[in-house]
Tab-separated table of C-alpha atoms in Angstrom:
chain	number	residue	atom	x	y	z
A	808	UNK	CA	65.220	90.578	133.656
A	809	UNK	CA	67.543	87.523	133.560
A	810	UNK	CA	70.147	86.306	131.040
A	811	UNK	CA	67.369	84.140	129.511
A	812	UNK	CA	65.244	87.096	128.919
A	813	UNK	CA	68.105	89.051	127.478
A	814	UNK	CA	68.560	86.520	125.020
A	815	UNK	CA	65.448	87.715	123.423
A	816	UNK	CA	66.978	91.054	122.914
A	817	UNK	CA	70.073	89.554	121.470
A	818	UNK	CA	68.043	87.715	118.880
A	819	UNK	CA	66.225	90.911	117.923
A	820	UNK	CA	69.500	92.657	117.418
A	821	UNK	CA	71.029	89.842	115.321
A	822	UNK	CA	67.875	89.737	113.091
A	823	UNK	CA	68.147	93.674	112.609
A	824	UNK	CA	71.830	93.608	111.985
A	825	UNK	CA	72.057	90.214	110.079
A	826	UNK	CA	74.992	89.097	112.028
A	827	UNK	CA	75.871	87.431	115.374
A	828	UNK	CA	76.362	89.461	118.638
A	829	UNK	CA	78.679	89.161	121.469
A	830	UNK	CA	78.318	91.286	124.568
A	831	UNK	CA	81.201	92.357	126.994
A	832	UNK	CA	80.242	94.450	130.013
A	833	UNK	CA	82.264	95.242	133.237
A	834	UNK	CA	80.828	96.640	136.496
A	835	UNK	CA	81.540	99.991	137.679
A	836	UNK	CA	80.560	100.886	141.292
A	837	UNK	CA	81.935	102.426	144.471
A	838	UNK	CA	83.325	99.070	145.510
A	839	UNK	CA	84.488	95.932	143.528
A	840	UNK	CA	84.345	97.406	139.902
A	841	UNK	CA	85.209	95.230	137.144
A	842	UNK	CA	87.777	96.029	134.360
A	843	UNK	CA	88.849	94.459	131.103
A	844	UNK	CA	91.345	91.834	131.874
A	845	UNK	CA	93.106	88.926	130.349
A	846	UNK	CA	91.070	86.183	131.964
A	847	UNK	CA	88.143	87.085	129.694
A	848	UNK	CA	89.974	86.147	126.706
A	849	UNK	CA	89.175	82.186	126.963
A	850	UNK	CA	85.325	83.440	127.353
A	851	UNK	CA	85.750	85.337	124.032
A	852	UNK	CA	87.378	82.364	122.290
A	853	UNK	CA	84.543	80.106	123.259
A	854	UNK	CA	81.936	82.726	122.178
A	855	UNK	CA	83.684	82.947	118.727
A	856	UNK	CA	83.749	79.324	118.398
A	857	UNK	CA	79.895	79.089	118.999
A	858	UNK	CA	79.120	81.533	116.171
A	859	UNK	CA	77.724	80.134	112.863
A	860	UNK	CA	80.373	78.975	110.597
A	861	UNK	CA	79.127	81.070	107.491
A	862	UNK	CA	79.139	84.234	109.539
A	863	UNK	CA	81.345	86.927	107.952
A	864	UNK	CA	80.537	89.824	110.196
A	865	UNK	CA	80.034	90.366	113.901
A	866	UNK	CA	78.939	92.831	116.434
A	867	UNK	CA	80.396	93.450	119.878
A	868	UNK	CA	78.313	95.320	122.273
A	869	UNK	CA	80.675	97.024	124.719
A	870	UNK	CA	80.228	98.762	128.111
A	871	UNK	CA	83.398	99.303	130.399
A	872	UNK	CA	85.315	102.062	131.948
A	873	UNK	CA	88.511	100.360	130.900
A	874	UNK	CA	91.140	98.048	131.974
A	875	UNK	CA	94.264	96.467	130.254
A	876	UNK	CA	94.782	97.936	126.805
A	877	UNK	CA	96.553	94.715	125.689
A	878	UNK	CA	93.036	93.039	126.275
A	879	UNK	CA	91.642	95.534	123.628
A	880	UNK	CA	94.357	94.523	121.152
A	881	UNK	CA	93.871	90.781	121.764
A	882	UNK	CA	90.015	90.793	121.629
A	883	UNK	CA	90.076	92.712	118.299
A	884	UNK	CA	92.672	90.448	116.791
A	885	UNK	CA	90.631	87.269	117.812
A	886	UNK	CA	87.586	88.838	116.164
A	887	UNK	CA	89.360	89.756	112.908
A	888	UNK	CA	91.001	86.437	112.720
A	889	UNK	CA	87.466	84.842	112.335
A	890	UNK	CA	85.357	87.636	110.815
A	891	UNK	CA	85.777	90.009	107.727
A	892	UNK	CA	83.989	92.927	109.489
A	893	UNK	CA	83.885	93.858	113.075
A	894	UNK	CA	81.403	96.559	114.541
A	895	UNK	CA	81.314	97.807	118.128
A	896	UNK	CA	77.891	98.969	119.701
A	897	UNK	CA	78.195	101.325	122.462
A	898	UNK	CA	74.875	101.790	124.446
A	899	UNK	CA	76.523	103.778	127.272
A	900	UNK	CA	80.236	104.051	128.412
A	901	UNK	CA	83.362	102.685	126.490
A	902	UNK	CA	86.244	104.595	128.057
A	903	UNK	CA	89.980	104.235	128.321
A	904	UNK	CA	90.893	100.633	127.079
A	905	UNK	CA	87.443	100.195	125.936
A	906	UNK	CA	87.871	103.109	123.756
A	907	UNK	CA	91.135	101.721	122.436
A	908	UNK	CA	89.078	98.395	121.691
A	909	UNK	CA	86.650	100.425	119.617
A	910	UNK	CA	89.305	101.973	117.668
A	911	UNK	CA	89.778	98.526	116.042
A	912	UNK	CA	86.114	98.448	114.835
A	913	UNK	CA	85.138	98.986	111.211
A	914	UNK	CA	82.230	101.033	112.592
A	915	UNK	CA	81.344	102.310	116.154
A	916	UNK	CA	77.629	102.531	116.558
A	917	UNK	CA	76.920	104.965	119.277
A	918	UNK	CA	73.741	105.297	121.225
A	919	UNK	CA	72.808	109.074	122.112
A	920	UNK	CA	73.711	108.525	125.802
A	921	UNK	CA	76.965	106.848	124.852
A	922	UNK	CA	80.525	108.115	125.293
A	923	UNK	CA	84.121	107.264	124.544
A	924	UNK	CA	87.018	108.681	126.651
A	925	UNK	CA	90.742	109.601	126.642
A	926	UNK	CA	93.178	106.796	126.205
A	927	UNK	CA	95.990	108.084	128.484
A	928	UNK	CA	96.621	105.131	130.910
A	929	UNK	CA	96.052	105.501	134.520
A	930	UNK	CA	98.617	103.933	136.773
A	931	UNK	CA	97.633	102.703	140.261
A	932	UNK	CA	100.453	102.456	142.908
A	933	UNK	CA	99.719	100.845	146.242
A	934	UNK	CA	101.406	102.691	149.030
A	935	UNK	CA	103.698	100.814	151.515
A	936	UNK	CA	101.080	101.817	154.037
A	937	UNK	CA	98.255	99.547	153.443
A	938	UNK	CA	95.961	101.882	155.421
A	939	UNK	CA	96.491	104.568	152.838
A	940	UNK	CA	94.508	104.476	149.528
A	941	UNK	CA	96.495	103.615	146.330
A	942	UNK	CA	97.717	106.573	144.272
A	943	UNK	CA	96.391	106.725	140.698
A	944	UNK	CA	97.985	109.127	138.195
A	945	UNK	CA	99.039	109.456	134.411
A	946	UNK	CA	101.656	111.045	132.302
A	947	UNK	CA	99.347	114.094	131.864
A	948	UNK	CA	99.294	114.472	135.677
A	949	UNK	CA	103.143	114.777	135.773
A	950	UNK	CA	103.245	117.103	132.793
A	951	UNK	CA	100.524	119.463	134.370
A	952	UNK	CA	102.631	119.498	137.482
A	953	UNK	CA	105.801	120.656	135.737
A	954	UNK	CA	103.754	123.113	133.546
A	955	UNK	CA	102.143	124.566	136.717
A	956	UNK	CA	105.478	125.168	138.496
A	957	UNK	CA	107.102	126.526	135.400
A	958	UNK	CA	104.619	128.682	133.793
A	959	UNK	CA	102.196	129.638	136.601
A	960	UNK	CA	104.691	129.881	139.398
A	961	UNK	CA	107.626	130.916	137.205
A	962	UNK	CA	109.936	128.181	138.690
A	963	UNK	CA	112.223	126.279	136.638
A	964	UNK	CA	114.342	123.139	137.457
A	965	UNK	CA	117.540	124.278	135.785
A	966	UNK	CA	119.522	127.695	135.652
A	967	UNK	CA	120.404	126.955	131.964
A	968	UNK	CA	116.780	126.384	130.822
A	969	UNK	CA	116.465	127.893	127.314
A	970	UNK	CA	112.840	128.797	127.991
A	971	UNK	CA	113.799	131.050	130.986
A	972	UNK	CA	117.735	131.908	131.113
A	973	UNK	CA	117.257	134.194	134.049
A	974	UNK	CA	114.501	132.747	136.024
A	975	UNK	CA	112.979	134.849	138.574
A	976	UNK	CA	112.014	131.931	140.932
A	977	UNK	CA	114.711	129.248	140.441
A	978	UNK	CA	114.244	126.379	142.698
A	979	UNK	CA	116.560	123.379	142.200
A	980	UNK	CA	114.280	121.089	144.220
A	981	UNK	CA	111.291	121.121	141.744
A	982	UNK	CA	111.950	117.523	140.633
A	983	UNK	CA	112.796	116.422	144.263
A	984	UNK	CA	109.196	117.248	145.317
A	985	UNK	CA	107.914	115.053	142.369
A	986	UNK	CA	110.097	112.101	143.068
A	987	UNK	CA	109.234	112.232	146.743
A	988	UNK	CA	105.603	111.322	145.665
A	989	UNK	CA	106.579	109.136	142.816
A	990	UNK	CA	109.820	107.245	142.335
A	991	UNK	CA	111.574	107.305	138.935
A	992	UNK	CA	110.442	103.626	138.250
A	993	UNK	CA	106.885	104.492	138.677
A	994	UNK	CA	107.292	107.502	136.208
A	995	UNK	CA	108.900	105.249	133.773
A	996	UNK	CA	106.054	102.775	134.041
A	997	UNK	CA	103.592	105.564	133.381
A	998	UNK	CA	105.592	106.728	130.372
A	999	UNK	CA	105.892	103.154	128.883
A	1000	UNK	CA	102.135	102.572	129.389
A	1001	UNK	CA	101.396	105.884	127.642
A	1002	UNK	CA	103.594	104.812	124.646
A	1003	UNK	CA	101.928	101.363	124.508
A	1004	UNK	CA	98.466	102.814	124.513
A	1005	UNK	CA	99.312	105.216	121.692
A	1006	UNK	CA	100.927	102.437	119.719
A	1007	UNK	CA	97.965	100.044	120.170
A	1008	UNK	CA	95.531	102.765	119.300
A	1009	UNK	CA	97.190	103.552	116.189
A	1010	UNK	CA	97.634	99.992	114.963
A	1011	UNK	CA	94.015	99.293	115.653
A	1012	UNK	CA	92.905	102.285	113.569
A	1013	UNK	CA	95.232	101.245	110.766
A	1014	UNK	CA	93.597	97.765	110.574
A	1015	UNK	CA	90.792	99.609	108.783
A	1016	UNK	CA	91.926	103.276	108.004
A	1017	UNK	CA	94.557	104.096	105.309
A	1018	UNK	CA	95.304	107.702	105.922
A	1019	UNK	CA	98.043	107.577	108.447
A	1020	UNK	CA	98.021	111.436	109.171
A	1021	UNK	CA	94.274	111.143	110.154
A	1022	UNK	CA	94.984	108.220	112.345
A	1023	UNK	CA	97.867	110.139	114.026
A	1024	UNK	CA	95.422	113.128	114.574
A	1025	UNK	CA	92.848	110.916	116.124
A	1026	UNK	CA	95.380	109.277	118.574
A	1027	UNK	CA	96.816	112.644	119.558
A	1028	UNK	CA	93.314	114.040	120.187
A	1029	UNK	CA	92.209	111.119	122.429
A	1030	UNK	CA	95.588	111.083	124.239
A	1031	UNK	CA	95.934	114.785	125.252
A	1032	UNK	CA	92.638	115.491	126.960
A	1033	UNK	CA	93.033	117.595	130.078
A	1034	UNK	CA	91.272	114.879	132.253
A	1035	UNK	CA	90.957	111.254	132.111
A	1036	UNK	CA	87.412	111.231	133.138
A	1037	UNK	CA	86.472	113.582	130.038
A	1038	UNK	CA	83.599	112.271	128.058
A	1039	UNK	CA	83.540	112.253	124.421
A	1040	UNK	CA	80.007	111.914	122.788
A	1041	UNK	CA	79.147	110.567	119.528
A	1042	UNK	CA	79.213	113.796	117.685
A	1043	UNK	CA	82.641	114.856	118.946
A	1044	UNK	CA	83.886	111.233	118.211
A	1045	UNK	CA	82.674	111.452	114.630
A	1046	UNK	CA	84.155	114.877	114.119
A	1047	UNK	CA	87.454	113.456	115.290
A	1048	UNK	CA	87.511	111.244	112.398
A	1049	UNK	CA	86.409	107.954	113.827
A	1050	UNK	CA	83.860	105.772	111.806
A	1051	UNK	CA	80.970	106.584	114.092
A	1052	UNK	CA	77.443	105.501	112.892
A	1053	UNK	CA	74.204	106.510	114.665
A	1054	UNK	CA	71.798	103.521	115.435
A	1055	UNK	CA	68.049	103.384	114.018
A	1056	UNK	CA	65.431	104.194	116.462
A	1057	UNK	CA	64.729	100.330	116.723
A	1058	UNK	CA	68.353	99.457	117.383
A	1059	UNK	CA	68.677	102.427	119.791
A	1060	UNK	CA	65.939	101.155	121.981
A	1061	UNK	CA	67.378	97.606	121.837
A	1062	UNK	CA	70.892	98.565	122.800
A	1063	UNK	CA	69.577	100.619	125.735
A	1064	UNK	CA	67.390	97.784	126.909
A	1065	UNK	CA	70.322	95.429	126.915
A	1066	UNK	CA	72.463	97.934	128.928
A	1067	UNK	CA	69.794	98.854	131.585
A	1068	UNK	CA	69.242	95.212	132.264
A	1069	UNK	CA	72.969	94.344	132.638
A	1070	UNK	CA	73.423	97.474	134.746
A	1071	UNK	CA	70.633	96.033	137.098
A	1072	UNK	CA	72.391	92.572	137.175
A	1073	UNK	CA	75.711	94.042	137.768
A	1074	UNK	CA	74.415	96.448	140.418
A	1075	UNK	CA	76.191	99.366	138.784
A	1076	UNK	CA	73.732	101.896	140.440
A	1077	UNK	CA	73.793	100.268	143.898
A	1078	UNK	CA	76.371	101.671	146.290
A	1079	UNK	CA	77.924	99.223	148.470
A	1080	UNK	CA	77.243	99.519	152.212
A	1081	UNK	CA	78.549	96.895	154.556
A	1082	UNK	CA	75.847	97.646	157.162
A	1083	UNK	CA	73.038	96.981	154.627
A	1084	UNK	CA	74.766	93.945	153.362
A	1085	UNK	CA	75.259	92.621	156.923
A	1086	UNK	CA	71.662	93.243	157.884
A	1087	UNK	CA	70.036	91.819	154.572
A	1088	UNK	CA	69.804	88.593	156.466
A	1089	UNK	CA	66.858	88.822	158.970
A	1090	UNK	CA	68.666	86.567	161.393
A	1091	UNK	CA	71.782	88.812	161.305
A	1092	UNK	CA	69.572	91.939	161.626
A	1093	UNK	CA	67.777	90.555	164.678
A	1094	UNK	CA	71.046	89.419	166.393
A	1095	UNK	CA	72.663	92.907	165.820
A	1096	UNK	CA	69.583	94.687	167.214
A	1097	UNK	CA	69.404	92.435	170.226
A	1098	UNK	CA	73.354	92.749	170.946
A	1099	UNK	CA	73.056	96.659	170.395
A	1100	UNK	CA	70.097	96.762	172.891
A	1101	UNK	CA	71.791	94.765	175.482
A	1102	UNK	CA	75.277	96.537	175.178
A	1103	UNK	CA	76.964	93.349	174.459
A	1104	UNK	CA	80.174	92.918	172.358
A	1105	UNK	CA	79.634	91.006	169.046
A	1106	UNK	CA	80.972	89.947	165.954
A	1107	UNK	CA	78.581	89.060	163.069
A	1108	UNK	CA	79.542	87.800	159.364
A	1109	UNK	CA	77.732	87.690	156.110
A	1110	UNK	CA	78.809	87.099	152.527
A	1111	UNK	CA	77.437	88.047	149.081
A	1112	UNK	CA	78.494	87.124	145.641
A	1113	UNK	CA	78.789	89.926	143.086
A	1114	UNK	CA	79.221	89.724	139.330
A	1115	UNK	CA	81.761	92.125	138.075
A	1116	UNK	CA	82.094	91.212	134.450
A	1117	UNK	CA	80.007	89.450	131.703
A	1118	UNK	CA	80.733	87.902	128.397
A	1119	UNK	CA	77.671	86.647	126.704
A	1120	UNK	CA	75.608	85.879	123.643
A	1121	UNK	CA	72.361	84.115	122.804
A	1122	UNK	CA	74.564	80.901	122.994
A	1123	UNK	CA	75.717	81.109	126.507
A	1124	UNK	CA	76.646	83.433	129.223
A	1125	UNK	CA	79.884	83.866	131.299
A	1126	UNK	CA	80.185	85.952	134.240
A	1127	UNK	CA	83.259	86.715	136.584
A	1128	UNK	CA	82.191	86.367	140.419
A	1129	UNK	CA	83.684	87.903	143.513
A	1130	UNK	CA	82.606	86.956	146.977
A	1131	UNK	CA	82.728	89.564	149.658
A	1132	UNK	CA	82.941	88.455	153.338
A	1133	UNK	CA	81.565	91.122	155.472
A	1134	UNK	CA	82.619	90.997	159.264
A	1135	UNK	CA	80.959	93.524	161.618
A	1136	UNK	CA	82.212	93.812	165.176
A	1137	UNK	CA	81.419	96.214	167.999
A	1138	UNK	CA	80.006	97.084	171.365
A	1139	UNK	CA	76.648	98.750	171.652
A	1140	UNK	CA	76.033	101.227	168.645
A	1141	UNK	CA	79.821	101.417	167.847
A	1142	UNK	CA	80.329	99.174	164.845
A	1143	UNK	CA	83.443	98.567	162.713
A	1144	UNK	CA	83.493	96.726	159.316
A	1145	UNK	CA	86.083	94.579	157.677
A	1146	UNK	CA	85.335	93.248	154.012
A	1147	UNK	CA	87.357	90.612	152.534
A	1148	UNK	CA	86.868	89.939	148.811
A	1149	UNK	CA	87.921	86.702	147.144
A	1150	UNK	CA	87.768	85.931	143.464
A	1151	UNK	CA	85.549	83.000	142.199
A	1152	UNK	CA	86.592	83.373	138.790
A	1153	UNK	CA	84.430	82.857	135.431
A	1154	UNK	CA	81.273	80.876	135.738
A	1155	UNK	CA	79.482	79.710	132.514
A	1156	UNK	CA	75.771	79.284	132.335
A	1157	UNK	CA	74.140	76.880	130.280
A	1158	UNK	CA	73.087	77.925	126.716
A	1159	UNK	CA	70.080	80.132	126.141
């Protein structure tokens, strides 16, 4: 299916829900995953401008593993400036910053296969050694470390600790080990990000909820999960106090049809393999086979464009593209690969 074919699904959802629909989806894969980012805001603005002037309600169909929490705040505020009621439809995954975004909805319509997730921010720090993978961690990781050395190992960082005035395993270097991995600035960034996420989540819930204690309870629950990858299904989300609704069977099928087609277009279930990408071109495949058989050194290149995010409606579609340049070099059967990605930015299609 193509965008033009998806427009038919969007029209069916709009007729069923009696309101316009905007779709926001980001790619998740083993390479070049997309995330919620500020560059999507102009696309949302244009989509809002294209909605009928007499529309008072809007649906946002959302699939994303997260991104910038500020984007969640910005998107909800843009929608609420224009519409009296905002509902979020979740056919599959809306985790991290996408969960924060859903907090700003009057209703969260969740498919049986859908899930939300914890809102504790994950911070990625690139090592000075570019050959090493970046480090990703959260405040919960730091707290878990300190709890482990104190409660499980019986080690405390201070002889004057009120929790253990005569520690059996005192080690003054407990914090030294931590700051060797993460410097104080990085730890501070994580703490500030957690406070920002908590604050935004609370403000978004208070846009449509009046019980502040209930709001604080929801934020606490979603911010204190033991693992960032924990998934929260619609039953648990509803029990937490969120305004979760279950779709009708008809809407359920339409939501899933939209997601399965977007997943295919974004190649969410297709692992990236540079060898497959390089040999997809028959000429490159033949050249590689010929050089391997002859034992000659070679350098072959190929490129492909990948969509990593989509903002669309029945009016028009915008997609964020990234170009991957794959370079394979070797001698005989020994091949090494280098992949260089370059952003192409947002591309708008003609209206459907």
